[in-house]
Amino acid sequence: MKITGVDVGGTHTDIIAFDTASGDIAVHKVPSTPHDHSVGLVDGVSAAVAGARLDFLAHGTTIATNALLQHDGASTGLITTAGFRDVLHIARHQRPLHYSIRQQIPWQDQALIRRRHRKVVHERIDARGEVITSLDEDEVRRAAAELADQGVESVVIAFLNSYRNPEHERRAAELVREVFPAAFVTTSSGVSPQFREYERFTAAAVNGFVGPTVQRYIGRLGSRLADAGLDAELRIMRSNGGAATPRFAAEYPVTLLMSGPAAGVLAGAHVGSACGRDNLVTFDVGGTSADIGIVTGRSIMESAPRDTWIAGLPIVVPMIDVHTVGAGGGSVAHVDRGGAFRVGPRSAGAVPGPACYGQGGTEPTVTDANLVLGRLRTDRTLAGSTALRPEPAIEALRALGEPLGMTPERTAAGVLTIVNHNMANAIRTRTIQKGKDPRAFTLVAFGGAGPLHAAEVAASLGLPEVLVPRYPGITSAMGLLAGDLKYDLLRTMFLLGDDVRGTELDAVLTELTAEARTHLVTDGVAAEDMSFERYADCRYLGQGYELRVPFDDGALDEEAVHRCWKRFHELHAEEYGHAFPDSPIELINVRVIARGRLPKLPAFSVAADPDASTAVVATDPALFTVDGELRPLPTTFYERSKLGAGAVLEGPAVVLQMDSTTVVPPGAHAEVLGTGDILIHVGGER
């Protein structure tokens, strides 16, 4: 069986192909094709599989994310309950910056749905799900006809309290499809059946805004794969770390917004597990940004509703907690108007790119700094194709540093110091600021630039070790082959602890499980490959946000409910540092997470060969800061493909490979594990 993971980024499309029968692995990088990402994807996959039959393809995409961030989505209309036309504009009556009178408010300045495209109809369902005012179907038909005449492409239907009873939304969707069959139709209860109408309306609006773009892309991709003879089972990564069928992804594209970063966290968890580590910080550094994720022995951290914002908008759909900071290989170093030396968040991008690319770029970047300090080599190419030129990099850094009285080399060292601190601060927000001790974690570094910076970032935080996967530059593509089909289904309940009855919860959870099972059966998942997890979203009475608490397997009796409450107190203490055992608990939602097992990459292995000398490429000076002083130190450069398990590398050392470069700084040492991954001991202790 031939399985392939493809992660499409802004600069490169990363591909890993694995033959489960022979164990052969192929990795490949091709330039992305922004005009149509399916072109580069199919070209790259065709080259990777080299004419062999392809059985399974998992895909991570930025299509939905780019459409939202660039505000390049469909013209969208809204049909909502009379009196609630401006929910998307009013929001929570909060401003991003409390005291600024000159600020952009994303949901107002770049509204996803213009006011003239928001239509109201008479209907009302109360907070218990009872119909108070029947849906006026004629008004729905008129609203749909008006939106069609106004040239909208997508229609969102969002009614008050539809999370309790979706009957009116479903009927309105049927009527819109009758009157306006060309429209992409979204219902808020279909996207996010949760209370809090602004967040639910917004999630639905995002789905409608990016939907036609994603739908067309998935259609083109399917056709192009078929034309290339790549008739594979296609699955698309979602923000929650689960894959979806093309049908589901095209219907609910809002769930794809963190597709690529989610795959990176899955890959980090996969690598860590294979190496016997379960407390992990995943550190994915590309050309533009660094993505940070957290994995614990219990689970991969998911975003809480209060933390899930993209493009300034709340996105209340399940997603892995990935924190992004504008720090990558292309981040531009500059002096701001106040005279401060800064790096990023602006990036030189792929074109013109860093000055050392020789494509006309003149601004100094992190990649230029690494080249000038000798950590990148001019006799090697980046990503297998990009030649590096030192002269433009030196000139760019000289232009930045001379007004500050600094040489190009000192300027380069300053660039790395600042960008490393920016990355370390991003990790602090996910660990120290959330009550987690970073010293208990292993940093899993990947992406084209992650292994270049990981050891120094880890040292500044006290993380004892860094894991560098076997193929760090295509690790997110590996992560696409580490997930399963996944569906999150929930029902809002609003029950106080004393009112909770196990039999009532059992009935609801059984219904949700049956619905989830239907999804998996439709996707062709065999019964033995299905699994189901059950949770309650709980909070103390009066709190604004919830914690997810697992239920016991089997029937829910009174004892099982009490065990759920006990777990909630424990989780609250773990998350916030305190608990209130005598306070009443409110159960907000019950939730079922269904998984369907998909083909996966196995743990890799390499032959034992403790002799690292056969992998030495050169020993040349590189610049490192030691005891506050920038010094040239003899540095050994290794070819990674020639390193066997058991090889030990003393810092300073640099490991070279096609898709990334790994730096082992002075005072640290690294060893090659049996899986082929490199473990860097940051402190140097043995």
CSV table of C-alpha atoms in Angstrom, one decimal, residues 96-289:
chain,number,residue,atom,x,y,z
A,96,PRO,CA,-9.3,44.8,20.7
A,97,LEU,CA,-7.5,47.8,22.3
A,98,HIS,CA,-9.5,49.3,25.1
A,99,TYR,CA,-8.0,52.8,25.1
A,100,SER,CA,-7.1,53.4,21.4
A,101,ILE,CA,-9.4,55.7,19.4
A,102,ARG,CA,-7.6,54.9,16.2
A,103,GLN,CA,-7.8,51.1,15.8
A,104,GLN,CA,-9.1,48.6,13.4
A,105,ILE,CA,-12.0,46.4,14.6
A,106,PRO,CA,-11.8,43.4,12.3
A,107,TRP,CA,-15.5,42.4,12.5
A,108,GLN,CA,-16.5,45.9,11.5
A,109,ASP,CA,-13.7,47.3,9.3
A,110,GLN,CA,-13.6,44.1,7.2
A,111,ALA,CA,-17.0,42.7,7.7
A,112,LEU,CA,-17.4,39.2,6.2
A,113,ILE,CA,-21.0,40.0,5.4
A,114,ARG,CA,-22.0,43.5,4.4
A,115,ARG,CA,-25.0,45.0,6.1
A,116,ARG,CA,-27.0,45.3,2.8
A,117,HIS,CA,-26.6,41.5,2.4
A,118,ARG,CA,-28.1,40.7,5.9
A,119,LYS,CA,-31.8,39.8,5.7
A,120,VAL,CA,-34.1,39.1,8.5
A,121,VAL,CA,-37.1,36.8,8.8
A,122,HIS,CA,-39.7,36.3,11.5
A,123,GLU,CA,-39.1,33.1,13.6
A,124,ARG,CA,-38.3,32.5,17.3
A,125,ILE,CA,-37.2,29.4,19.3
A,126,ASP,CA,-36.7,29.9,23.0
A,127,ALA,CA,-33.7,28.9,25.1
A,128,ARG,CA,-35.4,25.5,25.8
A,129,GLY,CA,-35.8,24.7,22.1
A,130,GLU,CA,-39.5,25.4,22.1
A,131,VAL,CA,-41.0,27.1,19.0
A,132,ILE,CA,-42.5,30.5,19.9
A,133,THR,CA,-43.0,31.9,16.4
A,134,SER,CA,-43.1,29.6,13.4
A,135,LEU,CA,-40.7,30.3,10.6
A,136,ASP,CA,-42.2,32.6,7.9
A,137,GLU,CA,-41.2,30.6,4.8
A,138,ASP,CA,-42.4,33.2,2.4
A,139,GLU,CA,-39.9,35.7,4.0
A,140,VAL,CA,-37.1,33.2,3.6
A,141,ARG,CA,-37.9,32.7,-0.1
A,142,ARG,CA,-38.0,36.5,-0.6
A,143,ALA,CA,-34.7,37.0,1.2
A,144,ALA,CA,-33.1,34.2,-0.9
A,145,ALA,CA,-34.3,35.8,-4.1
A,146,GLU,CA,-33.0,39.2,-3.1
A,147,LEU,CA,-29.6,37.8,-2.2
A,148,ALA,CA,-29.5,36.0,-5.6
A,149,ASP,CA,-30.3,39.3,-7.3
A,150,GLN,CA,-27.6,41.1,-5.4
A,151,GLY,CA,-25.0,38.6,-6.7
A,152,VAL,CA,-24.0,36.9,-3.5
A,153,GLU,CA,-22.4,33.5,-3.9
A,154,SER,CA,-22.9,32.1,-0.4
A,155,VAL,CA,-25.8,32.3,2.0
A,156,VAL,CA,-25.5,31.8,5.8
A,157,ILE,CA,-28.5,31.0,7.9
A,158,ALA,CA,-28.1,31.9,11.6
A,159,PHE,CA,-31.2,32.0,13.9
A,160,LEU,CA,-31.3,32.7,17.6
A,161,ASN,CA,-31.2,29.6,19.8
A,162,SER,CA,-30.8,27.2,16.9
A,163,TYR,CA,-28.2,25.4,18.9
A,164,ARG,CA,-31.2,24.1,21.0
A,165,ASN,CA,-33.4,23.3,18.1
A,166,PRO,CA,-32.1,23.5,14.5
A,167,GLU,CA,-35.5,22.8,12.9
A,168,HIS,CA,-36.0,26.4,11.5
A,169,GLU,CA,-32.4,26.6,10.2
A,170,ARG,CA,-32.7,23.3,8.4
A,171,ARG,CA,-36.0,24.2,6.8
A,172,ALA,CA,-34.7,27.7,5.8
A,173,ALA,CA,-31.7,25.9,4.1
A,174,GLU,CA,-34.1,23.8,2.1
A,175,LEU,CA,-36.0,26.8,1.0
A,176,VAL,CA,-32.8,28.7,0.0
A,177,ARG,CA,-31.6,25.8,-2.1
A,178,GLU,CA,-35.0,25.7,-3.9
A,179,VAL,CA,-35.0,29.4,-4.7
A,180,PHE,CA,-31.2,29.8,-5.1
A,181,PRO,CA,-29.8,26.4,-6.1
A,182,ALA,CA,-26.3,27.9,-7.0
A,183,ALA,CA,-25.7,29.2,-3.5
A,184,PHE,CA,-23.2,27.7,-1.0
A,185,VAL,CA,-25.5,27.3,2.0
A,186,THR,CA,-24.3,27.2,5.7
A,187,THR,CA,-26.3,26.9,8.8
A,188,SER,CA,-24.9,28.0,12.2
A,189,SER,CA,-26.3,24.9,13.9
A,190,GLY,CA,-24.5,22.7,11.4
A,191,VAL,CA,-21.1,24.5,11.9
A,192,SER,CA,-21.1,25.2,15.7
A,193,PRO,CA,-24.3,24.1,17.6
A,194,GLN,CA,-23.3,26.0,20.8
A,195,PHE,CA,-24.7,28.8,22.7
A,196,ARG,CA,-23.2,32.4,22.5
A,197,GLU,CA,-24.8,33.7,19.3
A,198,TYR,CA,-22.1,36.1,18.2
A,199,GLU,CA,-19.4,33.3,18.2
A,200,ARG,CA,-21.8,30.9,16.5
A,201,PHE,CA,-22.9,33.4,13.9
A,202,THR,CA,-19.2,34.3,13.2
A,203,ALA,CA,-18.2,30.7,12.8
A,204,ALA,CA,-21.0,30.3,10.3
A,205,ALA,CA,-20.1,33.5,8.5
A,206,VAL,CA,-16.5,32.4,8.1
A,207,ASN,CA,-17.7,29.0,6.7
A,208,GLY,CA,-19.8,30.8,4.2
A,209,PHE,CA,-17.1,33.3,3.3
A,210,VAL,CA,-14.4,30.8,2.5
A,211,GLY,CA,-16.7,27.9,1.4
A,212,PRO,CA,-16.9,28.5,-2.3
A,213,THR,CA,-13.2,29.0,-2.6
A,214,VAL,CA,-12.5,25.7,-0.7
A,215,GLN,CA,-15.2,23.9,-2.6
A,216,ARG,CA,-13.7,24.8,-6.0
A,217,TYR,CA,-10.2,23.9,-4.9
A,218,ILE,CA,-11.3,20.5,-3.7
A,219,GLY,CA,-13.1,19.9,-7.0
A,220,ARG,CA,-10.0,20.9,-9.0
A,221,LEU,CA,-7.8,18.8,-6.9
A,222,GLY,CA,-9.9,15.7,-7.4
A,223,SER,CA,-10.1,16.2,-11.1
A,224,ARG,CA,-6.3,16.9,-11.4
A,225,LEU,CA,-5.5,13.8,-9.4
A,226,ALA,CA,-7.7,11.6,-11.5
A,227,ASP,CA,-6.2,13.0,-14.7
A,228,ALA,CA,-2.7,12.2,-13.4
A,229,GLY,CA,-3.7,8.6,-12.7
A,230,LEU,CA,-3.5,9.2,-8.9
A,231,ASP,CA,-6.8,7.7,-8.0
A,232,ALA,CA,-6.1,7.7,-4.3
A,233,GLU,CA,-8.4,7.8,-1.3
A,234,LEU,CA,-8.1,11.5,-0.4
A,235,ARG,CA,-8.4,12.9,3.2
A,236,ILE,CA,-7.9,16.5,4.3
A,237,MET,CA,-6.5,17.6,7.6
A,238,ARG,CA,-8.8,19.6,9.9
A,239,SER,CA,-7.9,22.0,12.7
A,240,ASN,CA,-8.9,19.5,15.4
A,241,GLY,CA,-6.1,17.1,14.3
A,242,GLY,CA,-8.5,14.8,12.5
A,243,ALA,CA,-8.8,14.1,8.8
A,244,ALA,CA,-12.0,14.6,6.8
A,245,THR,CA,-13.4,13.3,3.5
A,246,PRO,CA,-13.4,15.8,0.6
A,247,ARG,CA,-17.2,15.9,0.9
A,248,PHE,CA,-17.1,17.0,4.6
A,249,ALA,CA,-14.2,19.4,4.1
A,250,ALA,CA,-16.0,21.1,1.2
A,251,GLU,CA,-19.2,21.5,3.3
A,252,TYR,CA,-17.4,22.7,6.5
A,253,PRO,CA,-14.3,24.5,5.4
A,254,VAL,CA,-14.1,26.6,8.6
A,255,THR,CA,-12.8,23.4,10.2
A,256,LEU,CA,-9.7,23.6,7.9
A,257,LEU,CA,-8.3,26.9,9.1
A,258,MET,CA,-5.4,25.4,11.1
A,259,SER,CA,-4.9,22.4,8.8
A,260,GLY,CA,-1.1,22.6,8.4
A,261,PRO,CA,-0.2,23.7,11.9
A,262,ALA,CA,-2.4,20.9,13.4
A,263,ALA,CA,-0.5,18.3,11.3
A,264,GLY,CA,2.7,19.7,12.7
A,265,VAL,CA,1.6,19.1,16.3
A,266,LEU,CA,0.4,15.6,15.4
A,267,ALA,CA,3.8,14.9,13.8
A,268,GLY,CA,5.6,16.2,17.0
A,269,ALA,CA,3.5,13.9,19.1
A,270,HIS,CA,4.2,10.9,16.8
A,271,VAL,CA,8.0,11.6,16.9
A,272,GLY,CA,8.0,12.1,20.7
A,273,SER,CA,6.0,8.9,21.3
A,274,ALA,CA,8.4,6.9,19.1
A,275,CYS,CA,11.3,8.2,21.2
A,276,GLY,CA,9.6,7.6,24.6
A,277,ARG,CA,8.7,11.2,25.3
A,278,ASP,CA,5.2,12.4,26.1
A,279,ASN,CA,5.6,15.9,27.5
A,280,LEU,CA,6.4,17.9,24.4
A,281,VAL,CA,6.6,21.4,23.0
A,282,THR,CA,6.3,21.3,19.2
A,283,PHE,CA,8.4,24.0,17.5
A,284,ASP,CA,7.6,24.4,13.8
A,285,VAL,CA,9.6,27.3,12.2
A,286,GLY,CA,9.3,28.1,8.6
A,287,GLY,CA,10.0,31.1,6.5
A,288,THR,CA,7.5,33.4,8.0
A,289,SER,CA,6.4,32.2,11.4
